[in-house]
Short mmCIF file of C-alpha atoms and ligand atoms in Angstrom, two decimals:
data_model
loop_
_atom_site.label_atom_id
_atom_site.label_comp_id
_atom_site.label_asym_id
_atom_site.label_seq_id
_atom_site.Cartn_x
_atom_site.Cartn_y
_atom_site.Cartn_z
CA MET A 26 15.49 60.66 -26.44
CA SER A 27 16.54 62.54 -29.52
CA PHE A 28 16.32 61.21 -33.07
CA ASN A 29 19.49 59.39 -34.01
CA LYS A 30 20.16 59.31 -37.76
CA ALA A 31 22.53 56.36 -37.68
CA ASP A 32 20.21 54.25 -35.50
CA TYR A 33 17.31 55.11 -37.77
CA LEU A 34 19.15 54.10 -40.95
CA GLY A 35 20.18 50.90 -39.17
CA SER A 36 16.52 50.16 -38.62
CA VAL A 37 15.70 50.96 -42.26
CA LEU A 38 18.25 48.34 -43.30
CA GLU A 39 17.14 45.85 -40.66
CA THR A 40 13.49 46.02 -41.70
CA HIS A 41 14.48 45.43 -45.33
CA LYS A 42 16.48 42.27 -44.67
CA MET A 43 15.72 39.14 -46.63
CA LYS A 44 15.43 37.04 -43.46
CA HIS A 45 11.98 38.54 -42.87
CA ILE A 46 10.63 36.88 -45.99
CA ASN A 47 12.18 33.44 -45.70
CA ASN A 48 9.05 31.61 -46.79
CA LEU A 49 8.59 33.65 -49.93
CA PHE A 50 12.28 33.55 -50.63
CA ASP A 51 12.30 29.76 -50.37
CA LYS A 52 9.65 29.67 -53.08
CA PHE A 53 11.87 31.79 -55.32
CA LYS A 54 14.81 29.48 -54.75
CA GLU A 55 12.66 26.44 -55.40
CA LYS A 56 11.54 27.83 -58.77
CA ARG A 57 15.04 28.83 -59.73
CA LYS A 58 16.26 25.33 -58.94
CA GLU A 59 13.50 23.90 -61.08
CA ILE A 60 14.41 26.12 -64.03
CA LYS A 61 18.08 25.28 -63.59
CA GLU A 62 17.29 21.55 -63.74
CA LYS A 63 15.11 21.94 -66.80
CA LEU A 64 17.88 23.84 -68.60
CA GLU A 65 20.47 21.24 -67.63
CA GLY A 66 18.18 18.49 -68.89
CA LYS A 67 17.59 20.26 -72.18
CA TYR A 68 21.09 21.54 -73.02
CA GLU A 69 23.20 18.86 -71.30
CA GLU A 70 26.84 19.22 -72.38
CA LYS A 71 26.14 22.38 -74.35
CA ILE A 72 26.34 24.37 -71.13
CA TYR A 73 28.46 24.82 -68.01
CA ALA A 74 26.71 24.80 -64.64
CA PRO A 75 24.14 27.61 -64.41
CA PHE A 76 24.80 29.84 -61.40
CA ASN A 77 23.08 32.43 -59.29
CA SER A 78 23.72 36.01 -60.15
CA GLY A 79 21.99 39.27 -59.32
CA SER A 80 21.48 41.13 -56.08
CA TYR A 81 21.17 38.12 -53.85
CA ALA A 82 24.51 36.76 -55.00
CA LYS A 83 25.97 40.20 -54.34
CA HIS A 84 24.34 40.55 -50.90
CA THR A 85 22.64 43.77 -51.89
CA ALA A 86 19.08 42.47 -52.03
CA ILE A 87 16.24 44.24 -50.21
CA ASN A 88 13.00 42.53 -49.26
CA SER A 89 10.61 45.12 -50.69
CA LYS A 90 11.67 44.47 -54.26
CA PHE A 91 13.88 41.73 -55.52
CA ASP A 92 14.14 39.07 -58.19
CA LEU A 93 16.36 36.09 -58.59
CA ASP A 94 18.70 35.74 -61.52
CA LEU A 95 20.07 32.61 -63.08
CA ALA A 96 23.03 32.91 -65.43
CA VAL A 97 23.46 30.12 -67.99
CA PRO A 98 26.93 29.85 -69.57
CA PHE A 99 26.78 28.19 -73.00
CA LYS A 100 29.78 26.64 -74.73
CA ARG A 101 31.23 28.31 -77.82
CA ASN A 102 30.03 25.64 -80.25
CA SER A 103 26.47 25.43 -78.86
CA PHE A 104 24.95 28.03 -81.17
CA SER A 105 26.34 29.90 -84.13
CA THR A 106 25.01 33.28 -82.94
CA ILE A 107 24.26 34.85 -79.59
CA GLU A 108 20.78 35.81 -80.75
CA GLU A 109 20.03 32.23 -81.76
CA MET A 110 21.03 31.05 -78.27
CA PHE A 111 18.83 33.69 -76.64
CA ASN A 112 15.84 32.79 -78.80
CA ASP A 113 16.28 29.07 -78.26
CA VAL A 114 16.27 29.46 -74.47
CA PHE A 115 13.26 31.74 -74.74
CA GLU A 116 11.32 29.24 -76.89
CA PHE A 117 12.21 26.40 -74.57
CA LEU A 118 11.09 28.18 -71.40
CA LYS A 119 7.95 29.45 -73.10
CA GLU A 120 7.07 25.91 -74.09
CA GLU A 121 7.90 24.43 -70.68
CA TYR A 122 5.96 27.04 -68.70
CA ASN A 123 3.18 27.51 -71.16
CA ASP A 124 0.34 27.24 -68.62
CA LEU A 125 2.25 28.25 -65.49
CA ALA A 126 4.04 31.49 -66.18
CA TYR A 127 4.30 34.48 -68.38
CA VAL A 128 7.62 34.15 -70.22
CA ARG A 129 9.00 37.22 -71.96
CA LYS A 130 12.13 38.65 -73.51
CA GLN A 131 13.72 41.44 -71.49
CA LYS A 132 16.77 43.59 -72.16
CA VAL A 133 19.43 40.94 -71.54
CA SER A 134 17.40 38.24 -69.84
CA ILE A 135 14.33 36.08 -70.21
CA GLY A 136 11.79 36.80 -67.52
CA VAL A 137 9.76 33.89 -66.17
CA GLU A 138 6.93 35.35 -64.14
CA PHE A 139 4.82 32.68 -62.50
CA TYR A 140 1.13 33.29 -62.15
CA ARG A 141 0.01 34.29 -58.67
CA ASP A 142 0.13 31.26 -56.38
CA THR A 143 -2.39 30.27 -53.70
CA ASP A 144 -0.66 32.54 -51.16
CA GLY A 145 -1.04 35.45 -53.55
CA ASP A 146 2.69 35.61 -54.30
CA ILE A 147 4.18 36.25 -57.72
CA ILE A 148 7.55 34.64 -58.29
CA GLN A 149 9.83 35.99 -60.99
CA ILE A 150 13.10 34.47 -62.13
CA ASP A 151 15.29 36.15 -64.73
CA VAL A 152 17.36 33.82 -66.88
CA VAL A 153 20.50 35.28 -68.48
CA PRO A 154 22.00 33.07 -71.21
CA GLY A 155 25.58 33.87 -72.24
CA ARG A 156 28.12 32.22 -74.54
CA GLU A 157 31.83 31.85 -73.84
CA LEU A 158 34.13 33.91 -76.10
CA SER A 159 36.17 31.03 -77.40
CA LYS A 160 36.22 27.27 -76.97
CA ASP A 161 36.99 26.16 -73.37
CA ALA A 162 37.71 29.74 -72.30
CA TYR A 163 34.86 30.11 -69.82
CA PRO A 164 36.22 27.99 -66.95
CA GLU A 165 39.44 30.05 -67.10
CA GLU A 166 38.15 33.59 -67.52
CA TYR A 167 34.39 33.57 -67.01
CA TYR A 168 33.76 35.98 -69.89
CA LEU A 169 30.43 35.63 -71.65
CA ASN A 170 28.76 37.29 -74.60
CA ILE A 171 25.19 38.15 -73.75
CA ASN A 172 22.43 39.15 -76.08
CA ILE A 173 21.00 42.63 -76.07
CA ASN A 174 17.39 42.33 -77.02
CA THR A 175 17.13 44.82 -79.87
CA TYR A 176 16.24 44.29 -83.50
CA ASP A 177 19.79 44.36 -84.79
CA GLY A 178 21.13 41.31 -83.00
CA THR A 179 23.72 43.16 -80.92
CA TYR A 180 25.44 41.58 -77.98
CA THR A 181 27.91 42.60 -75.34
CA GLN A 182 30.73 41.02 -73.45
CA THR A 183 30.39 40.65 -69.73
CA ASN A 184 31.85 38.82 -66.79
CA ILE A 185 29.25 38.19 -64.12
CA GLN A 186 31.75 36.47 -61.84
CA ALA A 187 33.99 39.55 -61.97
CA GLN A 188 30.96 41.72 -61.14
CA ILE A 189 30.15 39.56 -58.14
CA GLU A 190 33.81 39.49 -57.14
CA ASN A 191 33.97 43.29 -57.37
CA ILE A 192 31.55 43.68 -54.47
CA LYS A 193 32.75 40.79 -52.31
CA GLY A 194 33.90 41.68 -48.81
CA LYS A 195 32.78 45.28 -49.20
CA GLN A 196 30.41 45.20 -46.26
CA ASP A 197 30.31 48.97 -45.74
CA ALA A 198 29.69 49.73 -49.40
CA ARG A 199 26.92 47.12 -49.54
CA GLN A 200 25.06 48.81 -46.68
CA ILE A 201 25.07 52.10 -48.57
CA ILE A 202 24.07 50.35 -51.81
CA ARG A 203 21.09 48.80 -50.03
CA LEU A 204 20.07 52.18 -48.61
CA LEU A 205 20.22 53.78 -52.05
CA LYS A 206 18.24 50.89 -53.52
CA ILE A 207 15.60 51.42 -50.83
CA TRP A 208 15.49 55.13 -51.70
CA LYS A 209 15.30 54.35 -55.42
CA CYS A 210 12.52 51.86 -54.90
CA GLN A 211 10.48 54.10 -52.55
CA LYS A 212 10.85 57.12 -54.80
CA ASN A 213 10.32 55.21 -58.05
CA LYS A 214 13.62 56.33 -59.54
CA ASP A 215 14.66 54.46 -62.65
CA PHE A 216 18.41 54.17 -62.11
CA LYS A 217 19.82 50.72 -62.64
CA SER A 218 20.89 48.96 -59.46
CA PHE A 219 24.14 48.09 -61.21
CA PHE A 220 24.86 51.78 -61.70
CA MET A 221 24.24 52.42 -57.98
CA GLU A 222 26.57 49.59 -57.04
CA LEU A 223 29.42 50.84 -59.16
CA ILE A 224 29.13 54.47 -58.14
CA VAL A 225 29.02 53.62 -54.42
CA ILE A 226 32.04 51.34 -54.76
CA LYS A 227 33.85 54.09 -56.61
CA ALA A 228 33.05 56.53 -53.81
CA PHE A 229 34.54 54.08 -51.30
CA ASP A 230 37.63 53.72 -53.50
CA ASN A 231 38.15 57.46 -53.76
CA LYS A 232 37.09 58.83 -50.39
CA ILE A 233 37.89 57.95 -46.82
CA ILE A 234 34.47 56.80 -45.70
CA SER A 235 34.18 56.21 -41.98
CA GLY A 236 31.99 57.00 -39.00
CA ASN A 237 28.48 55.79 -38.36
CA LEU A 238 25.95 54.76 -40.99
CA TRP A 239 24.67 58.29 -41.53
CA GLU A 240 28.17 59.74 -41.76
CA LYS A 241 29.09 57.16 -44.38
CA LEU A 242 25.92 57.73 -46.37
CA LYS A 243 26.50 61.48 -46.25
CA ILE A 244 30.02 61.19 -47.66
CA VAL A 245 28.76 58.95 -50.47
CA LEU A 246 25.89 61.31 -51.34
CA GLU A 247 28.31 64.24 -51.40
CA TYR A 248 30.71 62.33 -53.59
CA ILE A 249 28.03 61.37 -56.08
CA LYS A 250 26.51 64.84 -56.34
CA ASP A 251 29.94 66.41 -56.80
CA GLU A 252 31.23 63.91 -59.36
CA ILE A 253 28.27 62.68 -61.38
CA THR A 254 28.00 65.68 -63.68
CA ARG A 255 31.74 66.02 -64.31
CA GLU A 256 32.45 65.61 -67.98
CA ASN A 257 35.00 62.82 -67.69
CA PHE A 258 33.26 60.92 -64.91
CA SER A 259 33.17 57.23 -65.80
CA LEU A 260 32.19 53.93 -64.22
CA LYS A 261 34.01 50.94 -65.56
CA ASP A 262 32.05 47.71 -65.71
CA PRO A 263 34.25 45.18 -63.88
CA GLY A 264 32.99 42.61 -66.38
CA ASN A 265 34.03 44.65 -69.41
CA SER A 266 36.46 47.53 -69.11
CA SER A 267 35.37 49.13 -72.37
CA ASN A 268 31.85 49.40 -71.04
CA ASP A 269 31.22 52.75 -69.27
CA ILE A 270 28.13 52.41 -67.09
CA ALA A 271 28.11 56.18 -66.39
CA LYS A 272 27.04 56.58 -70.01
CA THR A 273 23.79 54.73 -69.33
CA LEU A 274 22.56 58.02 -67.80
CA ASP A 275 22.00 61.08 -69.97
CA SER A 276 22.84 64.54 -68.69
CA TYR A 277 19.26 65.16 -67.61
CA GLN A 278 19.28 62.05 -65.43
CA LYS A 279 22.66 62.95 -63.98
CA ASN A 280 21.50 66.43 -63.04
CA SER A 281 18.33 65.12 -61.55
CA LEU A 282 20.28 62.65 -59.41
CA LYS A 283 22.60 65.46 -58.32
CA ASN A 284 19.59 67.57 -57.31
CA ASP A 285 17.96 64.68 -55.48
CA PHE A 286 21.04 64.06 -53.37
CA GLN A 287 21.60 67.77 -52.75
CA ASN A 288 18.01 67.97 -51.49
CA ILE A 289 18.48 65.05 -49.13
CA LEU A 290 21.63 66.63 -47.68
CA ASP A 291 20.07 70.10 -47.36
CA ASN A 292 16.84 68.93 -45.79
CA VAL A 293 18.50 66.63 -43.30
CA GLU A 294 20.81 69.49 -42.37
CA LEU A 295 17.71 71.61 -41.77
CA ASN A 296 15.98 68.98 -39.65
CA GLU A 297 17.44 65.54 -38.94
CA GLU A 298 14.07 63.86 -38.92
CA ASN A 299 13.61 64.76 -42.59
CA LEU A 300 15.72 61.68 -43.18
CA LYS A 301 12.49 59.73 -42.71
CA ASN A 302 11.10 61.32 -45.87
CA TYR A 303 13.80 59.71 -47.98
CA PHE A 304 14.39 56.37 -46.31
CA LYS A 305 11.40 54.64 -44.81
CA GLU A 306 11.46 51.58 -42.64
CA ASN A 307 9.61 48.59 -44.02
CA GLU A 308 6.59 48.90 -41.71
CA LYS A 309 5.68 45.25 -42.17
CA PHE A 310 8.73 44.14 -40.23
CA LYS A 311 9.17 47.03 -37.87
CA GLU A 312 7.29 46.19 -34.66
CA VAL A 313 9.19 43.11 -33.63
CA GLU A 314 12.52 44.73 -34.17
CA SER A 315 11.98 47.95 -32.30
CA GLU A 316 10.75 46.12 -29.21
CA SER A 317 13.67 43.81 -28.82
CA LYS A 318 16.21 46.55 -29.36
CA ASN A 319 15.12 48.91 -26.59
CA LEU A 320 17.33 49.42 -23.59
CA TYR A 321 17.94 51.91 -20.83
CA ARG A 322 20.13 54.57 -22.31
CA VAL A 323 22.95 56.12 -20.36
CA ASN A 324 24.98 58.92 -21.85
CA ASN A 325 27.68 58.87 -19.24
CA SER A 326 28.37 55.64 -17.42
CA SER A 327 31.90 56.35 -16.28
CA SER A 328 31.20 59.06 -13.75
CA VAL A 329 28.57 59.64 -11.09
CA ILE A 330 25.10 60.66 -12.26
CA ILE A 331 23.73 63.77 -10.56
CA PRO A 332 20.08 64.55 -11.30
CA PRO A 333 18.84 68.12 -11.56
CA SER A 334 16.78 69.74 -8.83
CA ASN A 335 13.17 69.18 -9.76
CA GLN A 336 9.54 70.00 -9.16
CA PHE A 337 6.82 67.34 -8.83
CA GLY A 338 3.13 67.63 -8.29
CA MET Y 61 9.57 41.84 -7.52
CA VAL Y 62 9.88 42.32 -11.28
CA LYS Y 63 7.60 44.52 -13.33
CA SER Y 64 7.79 45.05 -17.05
CA ASN Y 65 6.24 46.91 -19.94
CA ASN Y 66 5.62 44.74 -22.98
CA LYS Y 67 5.33 47.63 -25.36
CA ILE Y 68 8.88 48.83 -24.80
CA GLY Y 69 10.36 45.58 -23.51
CA LEU Y 70 12.03 47.05 -20.41
CA GLU Y 71 11.79 45.93 -16.78
CA ILE Y 72 12.43 47.01 -13.24
CA GLU Y 73 13.38 44.90 -10.26
CA TYR Y 74 12.90 45.97 -6.63
CA ASP Y 75 12.52 44.65 -3.13
CA ASP Y 76 8.94 44.59 -1.77
CA ASN Y 77 10.18 46.19 1.47
CA LEU Y 78 10.85 49.36 -0.50
CA LEU Y 79 7.13 50.22 -0.44
CA ASN Y 80 6.82 49.60 3.31
CA GLU Y 81 9.76 51.88 3.89
CA LEU Y 82 8.24 54.59 1.73
CA PHE Y 83 4.85 54.34 3.45
CA GLU Y 84 6.47 54.99 6.84
CA ILE Y 85 8.24 58.06 5.45
CA ALA Y 86 5.01 59.18 3.79
CA LEU Y 87 3.15 59.11 7.11
CA VAL Y 88 5.76 61.25 8.82
CA HIS Y 89 5.14 64.02 6.28
CA TYR Y 90 1.37 63.59 6.00
CA PRO Y 91 -0.63 65.50 4.72
CA ASN Y 92 2.24 66.89 2.64
CA GLU Y 93 3.97 65.19 -0.24
CA ILE Y 94 7.48 63.86 0.17
CA GLY Y 95 9.94 62.19 -2.17
CA GLY Y 96 13.49 61.32 -3.06
CA TYR Y 97 15.81 59.38 -5.32
CA LEU Y 98 15.90 55.77 -6.47
CA LEU Y 99 19.38 54.27 -6.76
CA GLY Y 100 20.67 51.03 -8.20
CA LYS Y 101 22.10 49.75 -11.45
CA TYR Y 102 21.16 48.51 -14.91
CA SER Y 103 21.56 44.88 -15.84
CA GLU Y 104 24.36 43.89 -18.21
CA ASN Y 105 22.02 43.94 -21.23
CA LYS Y 106 20.51 47.27 -20.12
CA LYS Y 107 16.98 45.83 -20.18
CA THR Y 108 16.39 45.82 -16.44
CA ALA Y 109 16.80 48.62 -13.91
CA ILE Y 110 17.56 47.12 -10.51
CA ILE Y 111 16.53 49.40 -7.66
CA VAL Y 112 18.78 48.84 -4.67
CA LYS Y 113 17.84 51.67 -2.33
CA GLN Y 114 16.11 54.99 -1.96
CA ILE Y 115 17.30 58.25 -0.47
CA THR Y 116 14.77 60.73 0.85
CA ALA Y 117 15.46 64.24 -0.40
CA LEU Y 118 17.81 66.10 1.93
CA GLU Y 119 16.60 69.55 0.97
CA TYR Y 120 13.06 70.16 -0.25
CA LEU Y 121 9.92 72.31 -0.27
CA ASN Y 122 6.55 70.58 -0.01
CA SER Y 123 2.79 70.95 0.36
CA PRO Y 124 -0.21 68.59 0.13
CA VAL Y 125 -0.06 68.93 -3.70
CA SER Y 126 3.56 69.61 -4.51
CA PHE Y 127 7.07 68.46 -3.83
CA LYS Y 128 10.26 70.15 -4.94
CA HIS Y 129 13.72 68.85 -4.19
CA ILE Y 130 17.00 70.72 -4.36
CA VAL Y 131 20.11 68.80 -5.29
CA ASN Y 132 22.56 70.57 -3.00
CA GLU Y 133 26.26 69.86 -2.35
CA GLU Y 134 25.46 67.45 0.45
CA THR Y 135 23.18 65.46 -1.86
CA LYS Y 136 25.82 65.40 -4.60
CA ASN Y 137 28.34 64.03 -2.10
CA VAL Y 138 25.98 61.21 -1.17
CA PHE Y 139 25.67 60.26 -4.86
CA VAL Y 140 29.44 60.30 -5.29
CA LYS Y 141 29.98 58.15 -2.17
CA LEU Y 142 27.41 55.55 -3.23
CA PHE Y 143 28.78 55.40 -6.77
CA GLU Y 144 32.36 54.97 -5.64
CA GLY Y 145 31.64 52.79 -2.63
CA GLU Y 146 28.73 50.58 -3.72
CA GLY Y 147 28.75 50.99 -7.48
CA ILE Y 148 25.14 52.15 -7.57
CA HIS Y 149 23.82 55.25 -9.25
CA TYR Y 150 20.75 57.39 -9.71
CA LEU Y 151 17.93 55.62 -11.63
CA GLY Y 152 15.01 57.93 -11.00
CA GLU Y 153 12.63 59.46 -8.51
CA TRP Y 154 9.87 58.70 -6.07
CA HIS Y 155 7.30 60.90 -4.41
CA THR Y 156 3.95 60.57 -2.68
CA HIS Y 157 0.42 61.64 -3.56
CA PRO Y 158 -1.33 61.93 -0.17
CA ASN Y 159 -5.07 61.12 -0.28
CA SER Y 160 -4.81 60.49 -4.00
CA ASN Y 161 -4.02 57.89 -6.64
CA SER Y 162 -0.68 57.16 -8.28
CA ARG Y 163 -1.33 58.76 -11.65
CA TYR Y 164 1.43 61.10 -12.77
CA SER Y 165 0.64 64.80 -13.12
CA GLN Y 166 1.67 67.21 -15.86
CA THR Y 167 4.30 68.56 -13.46
CA ASP Y 168 5.63 65.04 -12.96
CA PHE Y 169 5.82 64.58 -16.73
CA LYS Y 170 7.81 67.79 -17.14
CA ALA Y 171 10.18 66.73 -14.38
CA LEU Y 172 10.90 63.44 -16.19
CA LYS Y 173 11.50 65.27 -19.43
CA LYS Y 174 14.01 67.48 -17.69
CA ILE Y 175 15.87 64.49 -16.21
CA ALA Y 176 15.98 62.71 -19.60
CA LYS Y 177 17.98 65.57 -21.04
CA GLY Y 178 20.82 64.64 -18.70
CA ASP Y 179 22.92 61.52 -18.24
CA ILE Y 180 20.11 58.98 -18.22
CA GLU Y 181 17.46 59.04 -20.91
CA ASN Y 182 14.95 56.73 -19.25
CA PRO Y 183 14.40 57.87 -15.68
CA ILE Y 184 12.04 55.84 -13.49
CA LEU Y 185 9.29 57.50 -11.49
CA LEU Y 186 7.64 55.73 -8.58
CA ILE Y 187 4.47 57.41 -7.31
CA VAL Y 188 2.87 56.27 -4.07
CA GLY Y 189 -0.82 57.12 -3.67
CA PHE Y 190 -1.76 56.69 0.00
CA ASP Y 191 -3.84 57.80 2.94
CA LYS Y 192 -3.41 57.28 6.70
CA LYS Y 193 -4.64 53.69 6.48
CA GLY Y 194 -2.11 52.58 3.93
CA ILE Y 195 -0.94 52.60 0.33
CA LYS Y 196 -3.96 52.87 -1.97
CA ASP Y 197 -1.99 52.28 -5.12
CA TYR Y 198 1.44 52.85 -6.46
CA SER Y 199 2.91 52.99 -9.94
CA PHE Y 200 6.33 52.51 -11.42
CA ASN Y 201 6.69 54.59 -14.57
CA VAL Y 202 9.47 55.17 -17.04
CA PHE Y 203 10.13 57.96 -19.48
CA PHE Y 204 10.81 56.52 -22.91
CA ASN Y 205 10.74 58.15 -26.35
CA LYS Y 206 9.11 61.30 -25.02
CA GLU Y 207 6.33 59.33 -23.36
CA VAL Y 208 5.63 57.82 -19.97
CA TYR Y 209 5.07 54.06 -19.80
CA LYS Y 210 3.82 52.18 -16.76
CA TYR Y 211 5.37 48.95 -15.51
CA GLU Y 212 2.78 46.28 -14.79
ZN1 LIG V 149 3.19 63.56 -8.60
#
């Protein structure tokens, strides 16, 4: 039986599914629920209902590396500045989880990293506070101003709902996004997942992407390597059209991504099995899957099968 | 009778009379090897190969340690007739090891590899180790992922 690139990539995706880590994932959800309830108790009518955001909400999560995000929409009159809101949520969580977790300020979120539990698992929840643009506007438009954790108190406008909406129903694109996240994670590349999402969706918008999983991946890789270094190449943030996510990469990073993808394409062309060097199955969840999937393979079931003459000993 | 291999999760199903039939044929050709084709079908889910009948090779060369069959026009016609008439097709091979056990030889392995390059990728190989008194042991094997697995 020869190596089949599409089947192999299918197995890479299968072994990275969240269903394999249900127990751990339940713990994440439990903690997120707890944080959500604490925030609701503390801020009461200052906030709208906190909601789940991030890769799980977008169905692009992979089981080898994931975190859960909780977005918290504050009302316009809750705080006078975005930074004040951010700091208040940070202080509150720090106080609440004083002995239980390491609470820190991240780029746009507050990370709550629980100390290792008795199973040896570390649970991390990222809380993203945002404030509506004007009074009562949030339930209509879902725009939020979120803090950017620098020293000059800058903030940016975003629309997490629009970002989630942007990827909804795009089953094919999500498969490719997950594959590229697996590659990124296994190769320790520092591209933002959000960047990967947008560029894959753009490829699907601009190219006819069909065929099996490998054929689709190949077209996307070709698209990215051809387009990424073009001068006017841009990636509009669906949550803020004046925000160009392509600009989050400098020209060195863009060239390096182009080279990486060119290498994948060249080396797989040279020898199909080289695909395994770039996308590895999650070994932890492999055995069970490969067993149940086996079947007798027939390449031609519509006409009579004639065996070759043969020598036995 | 059903035999399976847990490692690959595939099975075969056959009638116990098959081995009696083969032993009688084996004796006729003793001390030389003899063999032929296994025919049947795959189950709906493609996890079980159901052996319905065997055909002894119509044209062959043999010795006490070798067996070579030639798939001539007559043989091809038999395959076509059975496929069109009974809906059964080629699943694999059988041959005997007179005065020996049922372990497959390097030649047998190469033969399976050759078959797997054709229309079916997982040919079955039944080897009957016997002497004049009876079947000593027999083994159902299958070629899968470039290796041979035994059904237990
Ligand atoms: Zn043999």
